[in-house]
Short mmCIF file of C-alpha atoms and ligand atoms in Angstrom, two decimals:
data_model
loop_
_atom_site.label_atom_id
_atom_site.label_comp_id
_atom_site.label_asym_id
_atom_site.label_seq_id
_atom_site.Cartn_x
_atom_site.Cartn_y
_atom_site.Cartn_z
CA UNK A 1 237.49 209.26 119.24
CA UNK A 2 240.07 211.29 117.54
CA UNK A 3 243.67 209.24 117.07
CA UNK A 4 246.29 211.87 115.50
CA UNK A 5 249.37 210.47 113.88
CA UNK A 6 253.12 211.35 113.90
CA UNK A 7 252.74 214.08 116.52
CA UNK A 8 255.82 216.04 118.18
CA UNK A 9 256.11 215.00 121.92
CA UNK A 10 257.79 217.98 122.70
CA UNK A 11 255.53 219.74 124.24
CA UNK A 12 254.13 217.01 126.44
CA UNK A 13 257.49 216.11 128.39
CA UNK A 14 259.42 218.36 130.43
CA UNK A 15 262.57 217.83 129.15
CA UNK A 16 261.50 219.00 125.97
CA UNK A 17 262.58 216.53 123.62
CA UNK A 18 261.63 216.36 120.45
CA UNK A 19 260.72 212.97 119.56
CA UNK A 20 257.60 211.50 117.62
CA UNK A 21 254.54 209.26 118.68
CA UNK A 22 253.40 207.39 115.93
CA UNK A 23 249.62 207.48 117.56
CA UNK A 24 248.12 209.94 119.75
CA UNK A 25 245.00 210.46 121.96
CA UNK A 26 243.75 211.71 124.90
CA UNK A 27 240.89 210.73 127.21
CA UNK A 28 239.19 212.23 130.10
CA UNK A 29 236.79 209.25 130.82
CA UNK A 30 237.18 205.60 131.67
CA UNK A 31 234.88 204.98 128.75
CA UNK A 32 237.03 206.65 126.52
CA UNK A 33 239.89 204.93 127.89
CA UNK A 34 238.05 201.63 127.35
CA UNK A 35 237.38 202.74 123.59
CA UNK A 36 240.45 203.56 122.91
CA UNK A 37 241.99 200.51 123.92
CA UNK A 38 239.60 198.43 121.65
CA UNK A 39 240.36 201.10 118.93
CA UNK A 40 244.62 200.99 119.66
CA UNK A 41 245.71 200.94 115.94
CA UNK A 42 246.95 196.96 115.44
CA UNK A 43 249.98 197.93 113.38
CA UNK A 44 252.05 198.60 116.44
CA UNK A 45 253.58 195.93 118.60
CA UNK A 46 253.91 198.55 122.00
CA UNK A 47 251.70 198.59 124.65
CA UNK A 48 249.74 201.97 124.68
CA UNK A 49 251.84 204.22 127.06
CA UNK A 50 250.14 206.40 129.66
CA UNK A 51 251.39 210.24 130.12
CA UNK A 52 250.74 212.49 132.86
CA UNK A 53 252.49 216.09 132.71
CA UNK A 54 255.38 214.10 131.33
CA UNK A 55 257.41 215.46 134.20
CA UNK A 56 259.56 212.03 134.84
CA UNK A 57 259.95 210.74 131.39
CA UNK A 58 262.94 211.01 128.83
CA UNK A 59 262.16 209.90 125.45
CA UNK A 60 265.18 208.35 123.93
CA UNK A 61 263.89 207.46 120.45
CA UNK A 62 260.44 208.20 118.46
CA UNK A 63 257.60 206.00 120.12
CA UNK A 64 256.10 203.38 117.51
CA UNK A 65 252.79 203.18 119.23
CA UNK A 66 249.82 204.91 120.98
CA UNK A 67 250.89 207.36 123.75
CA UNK A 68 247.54 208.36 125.78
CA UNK A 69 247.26 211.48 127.62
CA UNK A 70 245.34 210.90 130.99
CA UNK A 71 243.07 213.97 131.38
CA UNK A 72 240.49 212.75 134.07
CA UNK A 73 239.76 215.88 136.02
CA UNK A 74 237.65 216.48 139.53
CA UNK A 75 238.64 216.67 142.36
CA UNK A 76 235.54 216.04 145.51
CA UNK A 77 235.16 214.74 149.55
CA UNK A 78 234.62 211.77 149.35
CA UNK A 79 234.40 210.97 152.81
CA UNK A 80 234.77 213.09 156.53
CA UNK A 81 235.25 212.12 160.37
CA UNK A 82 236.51 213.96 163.08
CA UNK A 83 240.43 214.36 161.87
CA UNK A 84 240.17 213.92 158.82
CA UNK A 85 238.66 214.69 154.92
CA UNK A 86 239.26 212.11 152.31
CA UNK A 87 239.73 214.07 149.03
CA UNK A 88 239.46 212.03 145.39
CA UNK A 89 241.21 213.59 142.66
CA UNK A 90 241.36 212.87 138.95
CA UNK A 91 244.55 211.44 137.70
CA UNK A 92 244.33 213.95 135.48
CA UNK A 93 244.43 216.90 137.76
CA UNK A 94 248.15 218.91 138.20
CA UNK A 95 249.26 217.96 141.20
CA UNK A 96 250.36 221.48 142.53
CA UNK A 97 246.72 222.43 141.78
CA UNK A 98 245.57 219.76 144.52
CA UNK A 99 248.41 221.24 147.11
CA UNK A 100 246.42 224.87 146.65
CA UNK A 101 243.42 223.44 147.13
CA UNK A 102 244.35 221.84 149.91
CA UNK A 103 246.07 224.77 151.45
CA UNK A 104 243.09 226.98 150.57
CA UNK A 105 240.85 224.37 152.53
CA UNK A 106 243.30 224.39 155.37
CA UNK A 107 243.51 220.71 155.01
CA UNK A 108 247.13 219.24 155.86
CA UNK A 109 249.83 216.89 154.85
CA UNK A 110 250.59 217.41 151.32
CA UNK A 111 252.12 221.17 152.00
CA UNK A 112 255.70 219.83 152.25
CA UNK A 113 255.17 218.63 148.30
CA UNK A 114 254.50 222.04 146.84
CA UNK A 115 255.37 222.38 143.28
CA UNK A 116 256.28 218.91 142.56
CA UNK A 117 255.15 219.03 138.40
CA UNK A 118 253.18 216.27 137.25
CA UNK A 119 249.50 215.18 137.76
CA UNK A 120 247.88 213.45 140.15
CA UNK A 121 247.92 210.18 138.33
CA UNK A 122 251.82 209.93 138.68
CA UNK A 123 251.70 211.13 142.14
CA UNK A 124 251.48 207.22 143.59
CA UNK A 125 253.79 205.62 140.65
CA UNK A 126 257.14 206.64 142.09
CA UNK A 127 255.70 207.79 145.47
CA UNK A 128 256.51 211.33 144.93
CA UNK A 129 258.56 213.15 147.89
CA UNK A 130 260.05 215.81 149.08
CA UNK A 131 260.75 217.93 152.07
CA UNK A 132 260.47 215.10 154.58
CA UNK A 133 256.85 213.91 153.10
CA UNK A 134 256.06 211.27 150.79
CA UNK A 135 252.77 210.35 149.30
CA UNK A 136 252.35 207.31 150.97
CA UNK A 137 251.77 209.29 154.68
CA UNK A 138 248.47 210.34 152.98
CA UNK A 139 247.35 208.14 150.48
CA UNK A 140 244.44 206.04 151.09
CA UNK A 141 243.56 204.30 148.01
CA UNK A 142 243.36 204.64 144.09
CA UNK A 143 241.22 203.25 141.30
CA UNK A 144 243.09 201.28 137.93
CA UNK A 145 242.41 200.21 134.74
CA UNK A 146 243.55 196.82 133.54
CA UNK A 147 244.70 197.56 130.56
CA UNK A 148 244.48 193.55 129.52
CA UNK A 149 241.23 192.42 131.58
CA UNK A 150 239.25 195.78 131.12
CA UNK A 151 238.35 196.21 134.68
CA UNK A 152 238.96 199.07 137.50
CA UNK A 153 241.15 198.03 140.43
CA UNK A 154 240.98 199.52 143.92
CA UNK A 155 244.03 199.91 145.42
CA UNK A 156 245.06 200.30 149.06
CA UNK A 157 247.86 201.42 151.21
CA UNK A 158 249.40 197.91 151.24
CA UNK A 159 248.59 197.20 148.15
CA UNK A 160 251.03 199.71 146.27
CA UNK A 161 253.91 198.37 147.96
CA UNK A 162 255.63 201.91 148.35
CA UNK A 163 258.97 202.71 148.96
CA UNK A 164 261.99 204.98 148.23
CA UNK A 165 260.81 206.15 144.81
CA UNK A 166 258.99 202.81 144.44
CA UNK A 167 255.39 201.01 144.14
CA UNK A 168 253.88 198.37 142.44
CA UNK A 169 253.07 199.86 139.19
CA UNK A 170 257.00 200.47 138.83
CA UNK A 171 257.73 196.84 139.78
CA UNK A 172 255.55 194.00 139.55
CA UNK A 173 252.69 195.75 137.72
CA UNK A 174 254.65 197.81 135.44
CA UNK A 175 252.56 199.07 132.65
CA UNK A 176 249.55 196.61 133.40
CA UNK A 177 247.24 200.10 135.19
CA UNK A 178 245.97 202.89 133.75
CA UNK A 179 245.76 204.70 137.31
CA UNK A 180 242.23 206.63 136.85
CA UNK A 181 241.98 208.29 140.59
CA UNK A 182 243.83 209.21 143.82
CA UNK A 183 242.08 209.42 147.25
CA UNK A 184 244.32 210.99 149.52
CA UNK A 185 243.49 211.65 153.81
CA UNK A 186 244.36 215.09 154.68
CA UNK A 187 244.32 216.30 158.21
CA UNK A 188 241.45 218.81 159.47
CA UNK A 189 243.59 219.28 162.23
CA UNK A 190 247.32 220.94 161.58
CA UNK A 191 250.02 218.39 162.01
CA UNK A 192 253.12 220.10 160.51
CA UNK A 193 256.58 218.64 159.70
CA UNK A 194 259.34 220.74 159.55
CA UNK A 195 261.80 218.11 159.81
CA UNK A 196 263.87 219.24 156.67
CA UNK A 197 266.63 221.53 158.07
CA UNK A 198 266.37 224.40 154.56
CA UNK A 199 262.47 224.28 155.72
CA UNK A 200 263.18 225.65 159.13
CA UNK A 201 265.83 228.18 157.32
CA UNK A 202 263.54 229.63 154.74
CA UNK A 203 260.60 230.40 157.25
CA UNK A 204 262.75 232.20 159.27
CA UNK A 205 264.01 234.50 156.22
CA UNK A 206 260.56 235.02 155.75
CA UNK A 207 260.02 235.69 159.29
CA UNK A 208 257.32 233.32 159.91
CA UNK A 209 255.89 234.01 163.97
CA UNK A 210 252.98 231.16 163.28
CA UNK A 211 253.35 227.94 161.57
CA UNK A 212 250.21 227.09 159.05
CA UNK A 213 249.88 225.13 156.28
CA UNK A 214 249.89 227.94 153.53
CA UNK A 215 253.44 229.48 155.02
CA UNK A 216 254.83 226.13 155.04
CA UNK A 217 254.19 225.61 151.56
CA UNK A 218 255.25 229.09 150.76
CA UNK A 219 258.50 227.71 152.06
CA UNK A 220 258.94 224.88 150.16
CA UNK A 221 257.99 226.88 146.96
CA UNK A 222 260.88 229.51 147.51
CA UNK A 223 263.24 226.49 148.30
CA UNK A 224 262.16 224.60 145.51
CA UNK A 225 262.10 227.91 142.94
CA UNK A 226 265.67 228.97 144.21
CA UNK A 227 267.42 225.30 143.57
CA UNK A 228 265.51 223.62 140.75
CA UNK A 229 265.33 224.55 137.22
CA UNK A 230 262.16 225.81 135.77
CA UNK A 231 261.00 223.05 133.05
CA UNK A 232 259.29 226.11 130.76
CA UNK A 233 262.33 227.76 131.01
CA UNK A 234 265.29 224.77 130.78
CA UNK A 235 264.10 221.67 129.93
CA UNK A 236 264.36 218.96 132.86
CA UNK A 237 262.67 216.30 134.66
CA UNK A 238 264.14 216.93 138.53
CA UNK A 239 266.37 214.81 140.02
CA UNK A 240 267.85 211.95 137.21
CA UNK A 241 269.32 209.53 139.58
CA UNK A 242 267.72 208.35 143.01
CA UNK A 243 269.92 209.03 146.11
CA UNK A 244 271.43 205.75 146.89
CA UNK A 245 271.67 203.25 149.75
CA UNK A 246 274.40 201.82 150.97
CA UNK A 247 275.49 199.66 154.09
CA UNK A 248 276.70 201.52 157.23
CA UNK A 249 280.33 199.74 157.08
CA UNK A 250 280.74 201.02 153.52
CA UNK A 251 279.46 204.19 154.58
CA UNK A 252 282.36 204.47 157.54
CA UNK A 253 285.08 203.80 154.87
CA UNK A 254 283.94 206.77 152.56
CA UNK A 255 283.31 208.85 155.28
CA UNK A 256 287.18 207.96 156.43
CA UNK A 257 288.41 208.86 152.32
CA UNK A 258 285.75 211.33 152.10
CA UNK A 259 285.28 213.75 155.32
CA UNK A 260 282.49 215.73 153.48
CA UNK A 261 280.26 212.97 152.15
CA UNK A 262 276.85 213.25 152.96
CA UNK A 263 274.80 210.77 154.20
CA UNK A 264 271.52 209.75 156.28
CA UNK A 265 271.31 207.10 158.73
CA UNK A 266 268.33 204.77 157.66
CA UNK A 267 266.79 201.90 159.17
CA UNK A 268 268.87 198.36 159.18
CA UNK A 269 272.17 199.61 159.15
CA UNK A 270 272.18 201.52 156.25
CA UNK A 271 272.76 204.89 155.16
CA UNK A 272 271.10 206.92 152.27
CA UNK A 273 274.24 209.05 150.05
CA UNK A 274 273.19 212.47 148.71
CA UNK A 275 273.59 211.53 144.96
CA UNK A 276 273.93 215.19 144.03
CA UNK A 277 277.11 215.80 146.40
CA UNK A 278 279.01 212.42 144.88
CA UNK A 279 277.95 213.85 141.16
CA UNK A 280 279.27 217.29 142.09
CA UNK A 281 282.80 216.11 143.42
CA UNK A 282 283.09 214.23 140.37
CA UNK A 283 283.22 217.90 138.37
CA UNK A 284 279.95 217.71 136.69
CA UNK A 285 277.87 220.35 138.72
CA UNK A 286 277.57 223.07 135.98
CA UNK A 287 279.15 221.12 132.96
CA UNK A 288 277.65 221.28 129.50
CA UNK A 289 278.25 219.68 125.90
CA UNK A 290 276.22 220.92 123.32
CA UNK A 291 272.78 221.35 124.73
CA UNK A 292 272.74 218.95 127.40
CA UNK A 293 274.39 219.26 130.73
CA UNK A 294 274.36 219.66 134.46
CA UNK A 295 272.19 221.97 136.16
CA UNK A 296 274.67 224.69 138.21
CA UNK A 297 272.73 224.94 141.27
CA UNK A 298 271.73 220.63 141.75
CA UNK A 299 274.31 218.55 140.24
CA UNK A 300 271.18 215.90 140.58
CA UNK A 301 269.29 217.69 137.69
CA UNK A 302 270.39 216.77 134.07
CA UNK A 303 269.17 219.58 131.35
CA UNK A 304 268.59 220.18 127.91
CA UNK A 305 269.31 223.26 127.15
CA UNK A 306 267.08 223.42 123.62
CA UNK A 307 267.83 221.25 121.46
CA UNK A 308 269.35 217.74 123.03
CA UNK A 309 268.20 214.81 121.83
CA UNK A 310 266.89 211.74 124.59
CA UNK A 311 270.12 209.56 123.44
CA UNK A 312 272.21 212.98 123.83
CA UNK A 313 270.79 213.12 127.77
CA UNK A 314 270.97 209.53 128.07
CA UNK A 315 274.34 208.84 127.46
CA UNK A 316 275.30 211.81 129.78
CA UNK A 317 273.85 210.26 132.23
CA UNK A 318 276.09 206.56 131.63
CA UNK A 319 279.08 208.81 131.69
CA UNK A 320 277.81 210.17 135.22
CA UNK A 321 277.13 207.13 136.35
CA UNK A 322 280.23 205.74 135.32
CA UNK A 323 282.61 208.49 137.06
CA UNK A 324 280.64 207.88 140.54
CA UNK A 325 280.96 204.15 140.14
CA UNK A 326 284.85 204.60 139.53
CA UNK A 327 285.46 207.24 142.05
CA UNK A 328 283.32 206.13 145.29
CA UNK A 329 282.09 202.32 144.18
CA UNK A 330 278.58 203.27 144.55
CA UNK A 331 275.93 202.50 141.55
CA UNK A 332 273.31 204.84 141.33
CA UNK A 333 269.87 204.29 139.97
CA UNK A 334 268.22 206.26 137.32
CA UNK A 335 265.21 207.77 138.74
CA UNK A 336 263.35 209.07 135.48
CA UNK A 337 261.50 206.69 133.46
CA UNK A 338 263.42 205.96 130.15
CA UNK A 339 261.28 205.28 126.93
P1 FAD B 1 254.75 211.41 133.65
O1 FAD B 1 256.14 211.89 133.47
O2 FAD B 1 253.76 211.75 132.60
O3 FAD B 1 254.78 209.82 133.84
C1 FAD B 1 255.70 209.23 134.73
C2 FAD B 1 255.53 207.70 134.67
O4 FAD B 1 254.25 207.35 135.17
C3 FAD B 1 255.57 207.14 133.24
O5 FAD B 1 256.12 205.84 133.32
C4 FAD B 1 254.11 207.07 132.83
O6 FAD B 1 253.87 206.07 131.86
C5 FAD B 1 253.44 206.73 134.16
N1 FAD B 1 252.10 207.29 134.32
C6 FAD B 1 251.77 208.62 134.36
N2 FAD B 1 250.46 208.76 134.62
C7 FAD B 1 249.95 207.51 134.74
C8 FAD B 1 248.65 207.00 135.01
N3 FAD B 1 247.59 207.79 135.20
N4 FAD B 1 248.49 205.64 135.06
C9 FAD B 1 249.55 204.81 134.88
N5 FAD B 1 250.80 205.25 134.62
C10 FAD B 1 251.00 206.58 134.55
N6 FAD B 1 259.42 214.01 141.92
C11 FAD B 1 259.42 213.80 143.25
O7 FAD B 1 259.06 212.71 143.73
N7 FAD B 1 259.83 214.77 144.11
C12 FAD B 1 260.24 215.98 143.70
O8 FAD B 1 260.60 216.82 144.51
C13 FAD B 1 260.24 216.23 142.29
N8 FAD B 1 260.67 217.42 141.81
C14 FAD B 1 260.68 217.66 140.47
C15 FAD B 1 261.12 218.90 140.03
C16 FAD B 1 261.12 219.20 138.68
C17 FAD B 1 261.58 220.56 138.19
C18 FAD B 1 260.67 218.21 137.74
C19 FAD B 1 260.64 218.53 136.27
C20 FAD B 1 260.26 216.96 138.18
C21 FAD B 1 260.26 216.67 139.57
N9 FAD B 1 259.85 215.43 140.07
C22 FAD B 1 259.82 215.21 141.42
C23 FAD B 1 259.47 214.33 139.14
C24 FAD B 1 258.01 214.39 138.66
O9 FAD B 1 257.47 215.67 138.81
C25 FAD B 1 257.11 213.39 139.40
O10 FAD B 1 257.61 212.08 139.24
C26 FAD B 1 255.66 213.43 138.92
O11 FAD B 1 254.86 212.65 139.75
C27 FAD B 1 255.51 212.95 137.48
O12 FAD B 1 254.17 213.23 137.08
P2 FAD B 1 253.77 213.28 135.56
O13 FAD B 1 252.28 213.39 135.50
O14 FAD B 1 254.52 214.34 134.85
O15 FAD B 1 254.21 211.84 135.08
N1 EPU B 2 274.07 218.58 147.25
C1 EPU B 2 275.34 218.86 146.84
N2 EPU B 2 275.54 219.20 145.52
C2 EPU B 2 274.52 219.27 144.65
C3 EPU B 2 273.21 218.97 145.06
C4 EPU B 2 273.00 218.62 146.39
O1 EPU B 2 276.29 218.80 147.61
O2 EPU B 2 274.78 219.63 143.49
C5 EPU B 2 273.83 218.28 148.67
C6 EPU B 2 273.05 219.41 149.35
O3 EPU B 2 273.90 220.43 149.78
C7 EPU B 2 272.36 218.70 150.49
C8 EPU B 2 272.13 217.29 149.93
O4 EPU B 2 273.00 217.15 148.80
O5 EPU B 2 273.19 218.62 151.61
C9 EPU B 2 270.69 217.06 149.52
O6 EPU B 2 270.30 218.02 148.55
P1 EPU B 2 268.79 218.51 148.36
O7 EPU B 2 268.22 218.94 149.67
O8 EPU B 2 268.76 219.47 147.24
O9 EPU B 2 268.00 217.20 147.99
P2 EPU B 2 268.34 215.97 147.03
O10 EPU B 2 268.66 214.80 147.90
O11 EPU B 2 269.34 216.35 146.01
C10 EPU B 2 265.92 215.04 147.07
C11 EPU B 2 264.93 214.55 146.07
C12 EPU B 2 264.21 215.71 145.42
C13 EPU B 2 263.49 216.49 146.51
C14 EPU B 2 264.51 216.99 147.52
C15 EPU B 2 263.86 217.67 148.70
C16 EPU B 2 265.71 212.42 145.25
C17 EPU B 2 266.32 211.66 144.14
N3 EPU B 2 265.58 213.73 145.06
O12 EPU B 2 266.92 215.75 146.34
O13 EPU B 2 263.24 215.20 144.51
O14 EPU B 2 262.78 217.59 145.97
O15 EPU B 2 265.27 215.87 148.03
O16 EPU B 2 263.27 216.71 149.52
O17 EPU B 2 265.36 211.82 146.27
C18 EPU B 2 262.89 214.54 142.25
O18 EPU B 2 262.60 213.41 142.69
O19 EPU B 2 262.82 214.81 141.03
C19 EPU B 2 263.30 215.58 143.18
C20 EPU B 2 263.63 216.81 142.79
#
């Protein structure tokens, strides 16, 4: 089992900042997961931390511990009836690889989450979504480490307690699971959703006649590609804050102030803001200091630009906070993971 010492992070997070890990490993089995827990170096108070494709993480300060790269690959049926295929993947997988094979297989429901970065292992963490889809419409269980006890979990639907950006290993489990494998139930039989009004848009431009699964996620991948910054190019980790929810009555007094907000009705009363309209009318779409900033085309999308620093991004993000609290009263929620 090879440990390395003092390693740059930089090139495993997206934002690209360049902070150090006082340990590092990978693994690609459970039994080297297992040994490397009984190996984790005893001079270091943290709790080994789990990476994926480091796609939703800011690092805010060198890491005085063990950071373990997940790289359990595979991806195989597990399991077939007459709608649909239940496909396991490796948490170590990249998750837009899964989407192609999916698409290539003409198996359905994960289309809509094209080019999400990240690996498969992080897919049921914040219950990735976009484009109308979330991972909870397909997942059908996963299989966890206890870090503590030393034992694999299964986990099913109910089990993760998804939501909004939200499950059980963000809440109530956080950092107890090393999340080893995703089974996800794809449909044999096209069900498409093209719910999301810039979906609809885009395969028109492309002047889509038949709906499939591969033109769908075609789609999304132009939408996506035209909007969101690329992470090799300018460092990022999507959106920064989640979109927040607030109650309908506080909703019809913005709307009265604020003509232009925009917001979606949700169940109970309640109505979801777009975080990346409120951020824009408070002038930061587009700013920059240094080398972090705003991303031009999604105000929702902090950046480092080269060489920012975690604390640099961080405290960015206060100020942004700060002006939206002071201009509409709404709090919003950091989405990424701060370390
Ligand atoms: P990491 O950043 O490596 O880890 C994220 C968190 O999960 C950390 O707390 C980490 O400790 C934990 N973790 C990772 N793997 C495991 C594991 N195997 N077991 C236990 N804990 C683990 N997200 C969306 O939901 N929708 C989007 O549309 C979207 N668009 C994005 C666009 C861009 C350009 C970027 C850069 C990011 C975007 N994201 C989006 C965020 C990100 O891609 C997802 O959250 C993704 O699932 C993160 O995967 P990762 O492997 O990079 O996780
Ligand atoms: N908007 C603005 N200004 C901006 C950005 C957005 O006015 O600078 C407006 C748009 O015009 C649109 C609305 O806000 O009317 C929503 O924008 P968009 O469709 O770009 O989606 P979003 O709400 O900003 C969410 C997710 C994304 C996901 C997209 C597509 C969150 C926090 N973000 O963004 O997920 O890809 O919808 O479904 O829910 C991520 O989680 O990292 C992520 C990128």
């Amino acid at each position: 089992m090879n440990i390395s010492e003092d390693i740059s992070l930089k090139k495993y997070n997206t934002f690209g900042i360049n902070v150090t890990a006082k340990y590092f490993s990978a693994f690609s089995t459970v039994e080297e997961l297992d040994g490397l827990f009984g190996h984790s170096p005893s001079t270091t108070h943290h709790s080994p931390l789990i990476i994926g494709g480091g796609s939703n993480i800011l690092f805010t300060k060198n890491f005085d511990g063990l950071v373990l790269k997940n790289e359990i690959k595979g991806i195989e049926k597990v399991k077939e009836d007459h709608q649909y295929e239940y496909i396991k993947a490796g948490a170590g997988e990249a998750w837009h690889y899964l989407v192609m094979y999916c698409v290539e297989n003409n198996l359905g429901g994960i289309e809509n989450l094209s080019l999400i970065p990240g690996n498969v292992g992080a897919s049921p963490m914040q219950n990735i979504g976009a484009y109308g889809v979330e991972i909870k419409d397909v997942f059908h269980s996963l299989e966890a480490y206890h870090k503590k006890e030393k034992r694999i979990v299964t986990f099913n639907l109910n089990d993760c307690e998804f939501g909004y950006r939200e499950s059980v290993f963000k809440r109530r489990f956080k950092d107890e699971f090393v999340i080893l494998n995703v089974t996800y139930r794809l449909t044999k039989i096209p069900m498409f959703n093209i719910s999301y009004g810039a979906i609809e848009k885009e395969l028109e431009a492309m002047n889509v006649k038949e709906l499939s699964i591969r033109s769908i996620s075609q789609a999304v991948i132009n939408i996506r590609s035209s909007k969101l910054p690329d992470p090799a190019i300018i460092g990022n980790a999507g959106s920064f804050f989640k979109n927040p929810t607030i109650s309908n009555s506080q909703f019809q007094m913005l709307h009265s102030k604020f003509p232009t907000i925009i917001g979606y009705t949700q169940p109970g009363e309640k109505v979801k803001l777009a975080a990346g309209w409120l951020i824009e009318q408070c002038g930061w779409k587009g700013f920059r200091s240094g080398d972090t900033g705003c991303y031009d085309k999604q105000a929702l999308v902090l950046v480092n630009y080269g060489n920012a620093t975690g604390k640099q991004v961080f405290d960015l993000s206060e100020d942004i906070l700060q002006s939206v609290k002071e201009k509409f009263d709404v709090e919003l929620e950091r989405e990424v993971n701060i370390v």
